[in-house]
Coordinates of C-alpha atoms in Angstrom, one line a residue:
M25 CA 43.4 -15.0 4.9
L26 CA 42.1 -13.7 1.6
R27 CA 40.3 -17.0 1.1
Y28 CA 38.4 -16.6 4.3
F29 CA 37.5 -13.1 3.4
R30 CA 36.0 -14.4 0.2
I31 CA 34.0 -17.0 2.1
F32 CA 32.6 -14.2 4.3
C33 CA 31.6 -12.2 1.3
V34 CA 29.8 -15.1 -0.2
L35 CA 27.9 -15.7 3.1
L36 CA 27.0 -12.0 3.3
F37 CA 25.7 -12.0 -0.3
V38 CA 23.5 -15.1 0.4
T39 CA 22.1 -13.3 3.4
S40 CA 21.3 -10.1 1.6
T41 CA 19.5 -11.9 -1.2
A42 CA 17.5 -14.4 0.9
L43 CA 15.1 -12.0 2.5
S44 CA 11.5 -12.0 3.5
V45 CA 9.4 -8.8 3.1
S46 CA 7.5 -7.6 6.1
A47 CA 4.3 -5.9 5.0
D48 CA 1.6 -4.3 7.2
P49 CA -2.0 -3.7 6.2
V50 CA -3.7 -0.4 6.8
S51 CA -7.4 0.4 6.5
Y52 CA -9.4 3.6 5.9
T53 CA -13.1 3.3 6.8
F54 CA -13.6 7.1 7.0
E55 CA -14.9 6.9 10.5
A56 CA -14.2 9.2 13.5
P57 CA -11.9 10.3 15.0
Q58 CA -9.8 10.6 11.8
F59 CA -12.7 11.8 9.7
T60 CA -15.7 13.9 10.7
F61 CA -19.1 13.9 9.0
G62 CA -19.4 16.8 6.5
Q63 CA -15.6 17.3 6.0
T64 CA -14.6 17.9 2.4
T65 CA -11.4 17.5 0.5
P66 CA -8.6 18.3 1.0
L67 CA -8.2 15.8 3.8
L68 CA -4.5 15.9 4.6
N69 CA -2.2 13.7 6.6
R70 CA -4.8 11.3 8.0
A71 CA -3.8 8.2 10.0
P72 CA -5.6 5.0 9.1
N73 CA -8.6 3.8 11.1
S74 CA -6.6 0.6 11.7
G75 CA -3.1 -0.4 11.0
V76 CA 0.3 1.3 11.2
A77 CA -0.2 4.5 13.3
S78 CA 2.7 6.3 11.5
F79 CA 1.1 5.8 8.1
Q80 CA -0.6 8.9 6.6
A81 CA -2.7 9.5 3.5
S82 CA -3.9 12.8 2.0
F83 CA -7.0 12.9 -0.1
T84 CA -7.3 15.8 -2.6
S85 CA -9.5 16.3 -5.6
S86 CA -9.6 18.0 -9.0
L87 CA -11.4 19.4 -11.0
T88 CA -13.0 20.8 -7.8
A89 CA -10.9 21.2 -4.7
N90 CA -13.8 20.3 -2.4
G91 CA -15.0 17.6 -4.7
F92 CA -15.4 14.9 -2.1
V93 CA -17.2 14.9 1.3
I94 CA -17.4 12.5 4.3
S95 CA -21.0 11.2 4.1
S96 CA -23.1 8.5 5.6
Q97 CA -25.4 7.7 2.7
A98 CA -26.2 4.0 2.3
L99 CA -25.5 3.9 -1.5
N100 CA -25.1 0.1 -1.6
P101 CA -24.3 -2.7 0.9
L102 CA -20.6 -2.5 0.2
L103 CA -20.4 0.9 1.7
T104 CA -21.2 1.2 5.4
G105 CA -21.0 3.8 8.1
Q106 CA -19.2 6.9 6.9
I107 CA -17.9 7.0 3.4
L108 CA -15.9 9.3 1.1
Q109 CA -18.4 10.5 -1.5
G110 CA -18.3 12.8 -4.5
A111 CA -19.9 16.2 -3.6
I112 CA -22.6 17.9 -5.7
G113 CA -21.1 19.8 -8.6
I114 CA -18.6 18.7 -11.2
P115 CA -17.5 15.0 -11.0
S116 CA -14.0 15.1 -9.7
V117 CA -10.9 13.0 -9.7
L118 CA -9.7 11.8 -6.3
T119 CA -5.9 11.7 -5.7
I120 CA -4.5 9.8 -2.7
N121 CA -0.9 10.6 -1.6
L122 CA 0.8 8.4 0.9
N123 CA 3.9 8.9 3.2
M124 CA 4.9 5.2 2.8
D125 CA 5.2 2.9 -0.1
V126 CA 2.4 0.4 -0.7
D127 CA 2.1 -2.4 -3.2
Q128 CA -1.6 -3.4 -2.9
V129 CA -4.8 -1.4 -2.9
Q130 CA -8.4 -2.7 -2.4
L131 CA -11.6 -0.6 -1.9
A132 CA -15.4 -0.8 -2.2
F133 CA -17.1 1.7 -4.5
A134 CA -20.4 3.0 -5.7
V135 CA -21.2 4.9 -8.9
I136 CA -24.2 7.1 -9.6
V137 CA -25.0 5.3 -12.9
P138 CA -23.7 2.0 -14.4
G139 CA -20.0 2.4 -15.4
R140 CA -16.5 1.8 -14.1
L141 CA -13.9 3.0 -11.6
D142 CA -10.4 3.5 -12.8
L143 CA -7.2 3.5 -10.6
T144 CA -4.1 5.0 -12.1
S145 CA -0.6 5.1 -10.5
S146 CA 2.9 5.7 -11.6
V147 CA 3.5 2.0 -11.9
G148 CA 0.3 1.0 -13.6
G149 CA -3.4 0.8 -13.0
T150 CA -6.6 -1.1 -13.3
S151 CA -10.3 -0.7 -14.0
Q152 CA -13.4 -2.3 -12.5
N153 CA -16.8 -2.3 -14.0
S154 CA -19.8 -1.7 -11.7
A155 CA -22.4 -4.3 -11.1
N156 CA -25.8 -4.6 -9.3
V157 CA -24.7 -5.3 -5.8
G158 CA -27.9 -4.4 -4.1
G159 CA -29.1 -1.0 -2.9
V160 CA -29.7 2.0 -5.0
F161 CA -26.4 2.5 -6.8
P162 CA -24.3 0.0 -8.6
G163 CA -20.7 -0.6 -7.5
G164 CA -18.1 -3.3 -6.7
T165 CA -14.7 -4.0 -5.3
L166 CA -11.6 -2.7 -7.1
S167 CA -8.2 -4.4 -6.4
F168 CA -4.7 -3.4 -7.6
S169 CA -1.3 -4.9 -6.8
S170 CA 2.2 -4.1 -8.1
A171 CA 5.7 -5.6 -7.7
T172 CA 6.9 -2.0 -7.8
P173 CA 5.8 0.0 -4.7
F174 CA 4.1 3.4 -5.2
T175 CA 3.1 6.3 -3.0
T176 CA 0.3 8.0 -5.0
F177 CA -2.7 7.0 -7.1
Q178 CA -5.8 8.5 -8.6
L179 CA -9.4 7.3 -8.8
A180 CA -11.9 8.4 -11.5
A181 CA -15.3 7.1 -12.5
F182 CA -16.9 7.0 -16.0
S183 CA -20.3 6.0 -17.3
N184 CA -20.6 3.3 -19.9
A185 CA -20.7 6.1 -22.5
G186 CA -17.3 7.4 -21.2
A187 CA -18.6 10.5 -19.4
P188 CA -17.1 11.4 -15.9
I189 CA -19.6 10.5 -13.1
F190 CA -19.8 10.8 -9.4
F191 CA -18.5 8.0 -7.2
A192 CA -18.0 7.1 -3.6
I193 CA -15.5 4.8 -1.8
D194 CA -15.2 3.0 1.5
N195 CA -13.1 0.3 3.2
L196 CA -9.8 1.4 1.5
N197 CA -7.3 -1.2 2.4
M198 CA -3.6 -1.0 1.5
N199 CA -0.5 -3.1 2.1
T200 CA 2.7 -1.2 3.1
A201 CA 5.8 -2.3 1.3
A202 CA 8.0 -2.5 4.4
A203 CA 11.8 -2.9 4.5
A204 CA 13.1 -6.4 3.8
V205 CA 14.0 -8.4 6.9
P206 CA 16.4 -11.4 6.9
E207 CA 14.7 -14.7 7.4
P208 CA 15.6 -16.6 10.6
A209 CA 17.0 -19.5 8.6
T210 CA 19.2 -17.1 6.7
M211 CA 20.6 -15.5 9.8
L212 CA 21.3 -19.0 11.2
L213 CA 23.2 -19.8 8.0
L214 CA 25.3 -16.7 8.3
G215 CA 26.1 -17.3 12.0
T216 CA 27.1 -20.9 11.3
G217 CA 29.3 -19.9 8.4
L218 CA 31.0 -17.1 10.3
A219 CA 31.7 -19.5 13.2
G220 CA 33.3 -21.9 10.8
V221 CA 35.5 -19.2 9.3
A222 CA 36.6 -18.1 12.8
M223 CA 37.4 -21.7 13.8
K224 CA 39.5 -22.2 10.6
V225 CA 41.4 -19.0 11.3
R226 CA 42.2 -20.1 14.9
Q227 CA 43.4 -23.5 13.7
R228 CA 45.7 -21.9 11.1
R229 CA 47.1 -19.6 13.8
K230 CA 47.8 -22.5 16.1
A231 CA 49.5 -24.3 13.2
G232 CA 51.6 -21.1 12.5
Q233 CA 50.2 -20.8 8.9
I234 CA 48.9 -17.3 9.4

């Protein structure tokens, strides 16, 4: 009997290690009804404009609490409709806190003068230099992915000389790092293996060996 228990444990281990990760995309375009023109940070517990309805993101800022505002300025062609834009005053850092793990972030941005946008998280970060993408303000697309999921990250922009500058973002897309789900082939393997173990036990019982 101990032998069959060991076989079962091996099958269970194979099943638990052969998993496929189910990830769901979410997108923030800063449009209504989740966001209203003229709102400023903090913008708390906002559902995405598309994607997992239970996903929530909070947008806060420092050095100024109201450092970002929902705007509709056409800064460059990458930003359309309503956007999240740095408000007049001191250039601020934007912090985005999430209620679910993510492993990928992508967004479009504009900066007031040529420079770069930095993304920093607890598991790493990246930087993207601006370029002439048409329109009045330079910008680009920033992407970051990590094998380790995270729930918060910060965005800050700097001129080519290293001074903090105003920036705006739009089309913030993230991939949720959902719980792992056994692959169908793996479940079939486990079911077949358990059926084989059960058959062997029945045969041994008939033979009077257990």
